[in-house]
Coordinates of C-alpha atoms and ligand atoms in Angstrom, one line a residue:
M1 CA 51.9 98.9 68.2
S2 CA 50.2 101.1 65.6
R3 CA 46.4 101.1 65.7
T4 CA 44.2 100.9 62.7
V5 CA 41.8 103.8 62.7
Y6 CA 38.8 104.8 60.5
V7 CA 38.5 108.0 58.6
N8 CA 35.7 108.6 56.1
G9 CA 35.4 105.2 54.6
H10 CA 39.0 104.0 55.1
Y11 CA 40.7 101.8 57.6
L12 CA 44.3 103.2 58.0
P13 CA 47.3 102.9 60.1
E14 CA 47.0 105.7 62.7
A15 CA 50.1 107.5 61.3
D16 CA 48.5 107.7 57.8
A17 CA 45.1 109.0 59.0
K18 CA 44.6 112.7 58.1
V19 CA 41.9 115.3 58.6
S20 CA 42.0 118.7 56.8
I21 CA 43.1 121.8 58.7
F22 CA 39.9 123.4 57.4
D23 CA 37.7 120.8 59.1
R24 CA 35.3 122.7 61.3
A25 CA 36.1 120.4 64.2
F26 CA 39.6 121.7 64.2
L27 CA 38.6 125.4 63.6
M28 CA 35.4 125.7 65.7
A29 CA 34.9 122.5 67.7
D30 CA 32.0 122.0 65.3
A31 CA 31.7 118.3 66.0
V32 CA 30.0 115.7 68.2
Y33 CA 31.2 112.4 69.6
E34 CA 30.4 109.2 71.4
V35 CA 32.5 106.8 73.5
S36 CA 31.3 103.3 73.9
A37 CA 32.8 100.6 76.2
V38 CA 34.0 97.3 74.8
L39 CA 33.6 94.4 77.2
G40 CA 34.9 91.0 76.0
G41 CA 35.1 92.3 72.4
K42 CA 31.4 93.5 72.4
L43 CA 29.9 97.0 72.7
A44 CA 28.0 98.0 75.9
D45 CA 24.9 100.2 75.6
F46 CA 25.4 100.6 71.9
D47 CA 21.8 101.5 71.0
G48 CA 21.8 104.2 73.7
H49 CA 25.0 105.7 72.3
M50 CA 23.6 105.8 68.8
A51 CA 20.3 107.4 70.0
R52 CA 22.3 110.1 71.7
L53 CA 24.6 110.6 68.7
H54 CA 21.5 111.3 66.6
R55 CA 20.1 113.7 69.2
S56 CA 23.4 115.6 69.1
L57 CA 23.6 115.6 65.3
D58 CA 20.0 116.8 65.0
A59 CA 20.5 119.6 67.5
L60 CA 23.3 120.9 65.4
Q61 CA 21.8 120.1 62.0
I62 CA 24.7 117.9 61.1
P63 CA 23.6 115.1 58.7
S64 CA 24.4 111.5 59.9
P65 CA 27.4 110.2 58.0
A66 CA 26.2 106.6 58.1
T67 CA 23.3 104.4 59.2
D68 CA 23.4 102.7 62.7
E69 CA 23.9 99.3 61.0
E70 CA 27.0 100.8 59.1
L71 CA 28.3 102.4 62.3
L72 CA 27.9 99.1 64.2
A73 CA 29.8 97.3 61.4
I74 CA 32.6 99.9 61.6
H75 CA 32.8 99.6 65.4
H76 CA 33.0 95.8 65.0
E77 CA 35.7 96.0 62.3
L78 CA 37.9 98.3 64.4
I79 CA 37.5 96.0 67.4
R80 CA 38.5 93.1 65.2
L81 CA 41.4 94.8 63.5
N82 CA 42.9 96.1 66.8
G83 CA 42.2 92.9 68.8
I84 CA 40.3 94.8 71.5
D85 CA 39.0 92.7 74.3
D86 CA 38.3 95.4 76.9
G87 CA 38.5 99.0 75.9
L88 CA 36.7 101.9 74.3
V89 CA 35.7 103.0 70.8
Y90 CA 35.7 106.7 70.1
L91 CA 33.5 108.1 67.3
Q92 CA 33.5 111.7 66.1
V93 CA 31.3 113.3 63.5
T94 CA 32.3 116.7 62.3
R95 CA 30.5 119.2 60.1
G96 CA 33.3 118.6 57.7
N97 CA 35.5 120.8 55.6
V98 CA 34.3 123.4 53.2
G99 CA 37.6 125.3 52.7
D100 CA 36.9 128.7 54.2
R101 CA 36.5 129.5 57.8
D102 CA 33.0 130.9 58.4
F103 CA 30.7 131.3 61.4
I104 CA 27.7 130.4 59.1
W105 CA 27.1 126.7 58.9
P106 CA 27.8 125.6 55.3
K107 CA 24.9 124.0 53.3
D108 CA 25.2 120.4 52.2
A109 CA 28.8 119.9 53.4
P110 CA 29.5 116.2 53.8
P111 CA 30.2 115.4 57.4
S112 CA 33.4 113.7 58.4
L113 CA 33.5 110.4 60.4
V114 CA 36.5 109.5 62.5
M115 CA 36.7 106.5 64.8
F116 CA 39.5 104.8 66.8
T117 CA 39.9 102.3 69.6
Q118 CA 41.7 102.5 72.9
T119 CA 42.6 99.5 75.0
K120 CA 41.5 99.8 78.6
H121 CA 41.9 97.1 81.3
F122 CA 38.9 98.1 83.4
E123 CA 39.8 95.5 86.1
D124 CA 43.1 97.3 86.7
D125 CA 41.3 100.6 87.2
E126 CA 42.4 102.0 90.6
G127 CA 39.5 104.5 90.9
P128 CA 36.6 102.1 91.3
R129 CA 38.6 99.9 93.7
R130 CA 39.7 102.7 96.1
G131 CA 37.1 105.4 95.3
I132 CA 38.0 108.8 93.8
K133 CA 38.4 112.2 95.4
V134 CA 36.6 115.2 93.8
V135 CA 36.8 118.9 94.3
S136 CA 34.1 121.4 93.4
V137 CA 34.7 123.9 90.6
P138 CA 32.3 126.5 89.1
D139 CA 30.5 125.2 86.0
L140 CA 31.6 127.7 83.3
R141 CA 30.7 125.6 80.3
W142 CA 28.3 126.6 77.6
G143 CA 24.5 126.1 78.3
R144 CA 23.8 123.2 75.9
R145 CA 25.6 120.5 77.8
D146 CA 23.0 118.0 76.6
I147 CA 24.7 118.1 73.2
K148 CA 27.9 115.9 73.3
T149 CA 30.2 118.3 71.5
V150 CA 34.0 118.1 71.3
Q151 CA 34.4 121.5 73.0
L152 CA 35.9 120.0 76.1
L153 CA 38.4 122.6 77.0
Y154 CA 36.7 123.9 80.2
S155 CA 36.1 120.3 81.3
S156 CA 39.7 119.5 80.8
F157 CA 40.7 122.8 82.6
A158 CA 38.5 121.8 85.6
K159 CA 40.1 118.4 85.7
M160 CA 43.5 119.9 85.7
Q161 CA 42.5 122.1 88.6
A162 CA 41.3 119.0 90.5
K163 CA 44.7 117.3 89.8
A164 CA 46.6 120.4 91.0
Q165 CA 44.7 120.0 94.3
G166 CA 45.6 116.4 94.6
A167 CA 42.1 115.1 93.6
D168 CA 41.0 112.8 90.8
D169 CA 38.2 114.8 89.2
A170 CA 36.0 117.9 89.6
W171 CA 32.3 118.2 90.2
L172 CA 30.9 121.3 88.5
V173 CA 28.7 123.6 90.4
E174 CA 26.2 126.2 89.1
D175 CA 23.9 128.4 91.2
G176 CA 24.9 126.4 94.2
F177 CA 24.0 123.0 92.8
V178 CA 26.2 120.2 91.3
T179 CA 25.5 119.8 87.6
E180 CA 27.8 116.8 86.9
G181 CA 31.5 115.7 86.8
T182 CA 33.9 116.8 84.1
S183 CA 33.2 113.7 82.1
N184 CA 30.6 111.8 84.1
N185 CA 27.2 112.1 85.9
A186 CA 27.2 112.7 89.6
Y187 CA 25.1 111.0 92.3
I188 CA 24.8 110.8 96.1
V189 CA 23.1 108.2 98.3
T190 CA 21.3 109.8 101.2
R191 CA 21.4 108.4 104.7
D192 CA 18.0 106.8 104.1
G193 CA 19.4 105.0 101.0
T194 CA 17.9 107.1 98.3
I195 CA 19.9 107.6 95.1
V196 CA 19.9 111.2 94.1
T197 CA 21.1 112.6 90.8
R198 CA 20.4 115.7 88.9
N199 CA 17.3 115.7 86.6
L200 CA 17.8 115.8 82.9
T201 CA 17.7 119.3 81.3
Q202 CA 20.1 121.1 78.9
D203 CA 22.3 121.7 82.0
I204 CA 23.9 118.2 81.8
L205 CA 24.8 115.5 79.4
H206 CA 22.2 112.7 79.4
G207 CA 24.5 109.9 80.3
I208 CA 23.9 106.6 78.6
T209 CA 25.4 104.8 81.6
R210 CA 23.2 106.9 83.8
A211 CA 20.1 105.7 82.0
S212 CA 21.1 102.0 82.3
V213 CA 22.1 102.4 86.0
L214 CA 18.9 104.1 87.0
K215 CA 16.8 101.5 85.1
L216 CA 18.7 98.6 86.9
A217 CA 18.5 100.4 90.2
A218 CA 14.7 100.8 89.8
E219 CA 14.4 97.1 88.9
A220 CA 16.3 96.3 92.1
Q221 CA 13.7 98.3 94.0
M222 CA 16.1 101.0 95.0
K223 CA 14.7 104.4 95.6
I224 CA 15.7 107.1 93.1
V225 CA 15.0 110.8 93.1
E226 CA 16.1 113.0 90.2
R227 CA 16.8 116.5 91.5
P228 CA 19.8 118.8 92.0
F229 CA 21.9 118.6 95.2
T230 CA 24.5 120.8 96.8
I231 CA 28.1 120.1 97.7
A232 CA 27.1 120.4 101.4
E233 CA 24.4 117.8 101.0
A234 CA 26.9 115.5 99.1
Q235 CA 29.4 115.9 101.9
D236 CA 26.8 114.8 104.4
A237 CA 25.6 111.9 102.3
A238 CA 26.1 108.2 103.0
E239 CA 27.8 107.6 99.6
A240 CA 28.6 109.4 96.4
F241 CA 29.5 108.0 93.0
I242 CA 29.8 108.8 89.3
T243 CA 28.9 107.0 86.1
A244 CA 30.3 107.1 82.6
A245 CA 30.9 104.7 79.7
S246 CA 34.7 104.8 80.5
T247 CA 34.4 104.0 84.2
F248 CA 30.8 102.4 84.6
V249 CA 30.0 103.1 88.3
C250 CA 32.8 104.6 90.3
P251 CA 32.6 105.5 94.0
V252 CA 33.5 109.0 95.3
V253 CA 35.1 108.9 98.7
A254 CA 35.9 112.6 99.3
I255 CA 34.5 115.9 98.2
D256 CA 36.5 119.1 98.8
E257 CA 38.6 117.0 101.3
A258 CA 35.5 116.1 103.3
Q259 CA 35.4 112.3 103.7
I260 CA 32.1 110.7 102.5
G261 CA 30.7 108.0 104.8
D262 CA 33.6 105.9 106.1
G263 CA 35.9 107.1 103.3
K264 CA 35.6 103.7 101.5
P265 CA 33.5 102.7 98.4
G266 CA 30.0 102.3 99.7
P267 CA 27.7 99.3 99.3
V268 CA 25.2 101.0 97.0
A269 CA 27.9 102.1 94.5
R270 CA 29.6 98.7 94.7
R271 CA 26.3 96.9 94.1
L272 CA 25.3 99.2 91.2
R273 CA 28.7 98.6 89.6
E274 CA 28.2 94.8 89.8
I275 CA 24.7 94.8 88.4
Y276 CA 25.7 97.3 85.7
L277 CA 28.6 95.2 84.5
E278 CA 26.6 92.0 84.7
N279 CA 23.9 93.5 82.6
A280 CA 26.3 95.3 80.2
E281 CA 28.2 92.0 79.5
A282 CA 24.9 90.1 79.0
T283 CA 23.4 92.7 76.6
A284 CA 26.6 93.8 74.7
V285 CA 26.5 93.5 70.9
Ligands
LIG1 N1 28.6 114.0 81.6 C1 29.6 114.4 80.8 C2 30.0 115.9 80.8 C3 30.4 113.5 80.0 O1 31.4 114.0 79.3 C4 30.1 112.2 80.1 C5 30.8 111.2 79.3 O2 31.7 111.5 78.5 C6 29.0 111.8 80.9 C7 28.3 112.7 81.7 C8 28.6 110.3 81.0 O3 28.0 109.9 79.9 P1 28.0 108.4 79.4 O4 27.4 107.6 80.5 O5 27.1 108.3 78.2 O6 29.4 108.0 79.1

């Protein structure tokens, strides 16, 4: 069935939605994006996603195409028009189209706003149920990973390398330490039960699910340390897991073919997934 999508003020059948070949997203990946989960027709962590959208836009001096109230209304209208119960809303803001290709950012170009929905039956997701396998890959992305840009080619290249090795995803490694997953934040649980995840710098995306999960873990009196860790430390950990809006909390059961713990989703990751989902459903808008 054809989706209804949103492009610059218009709700259109997906086949009729068009963006110019001169759009700087197409020519230079000059665009930022957000992905929000829809649970029971409502948006999880919406305020966090909007806050990060503004951080990304400000970092690249792209003006916001709409207010948060307008963006929320567009999200809701797309969810309604496409009858989404569980799924995702993708939002992309590009620097727009000024006709000529130029490395200099154009002054006063109106940004473009594109949004669409994807149905996703989270409960059918195999990954969280059986746990995923990851392999380590050098982190060769640019240095401003805190800005959520659409230049995802290396991340997708790394994920293809993982698939070629029979794994589900890659953990990216720089200077001997794990930065994050290709499209998720990375964690381990040490044998004394401490949750360890890399501290927030320009080296990683500041995950919105990460922020919620760490807040909920702290409220549940779990011990958390934000610091880098190595692949060897992760392989020796009691548990490992990832977080992202598209998968919430998902256990990792093998890293570079070394089994983690007993090779099954661990209790901390399973508990965090439960409390994250409970909270996300209760606070969704
Ligand atoms: N890190 C990277 C590189 C990502 O692409 C993503 C999500 O797309 C995340 C982390 C997780 O962020 P969030 O929890 O906001 O989805």
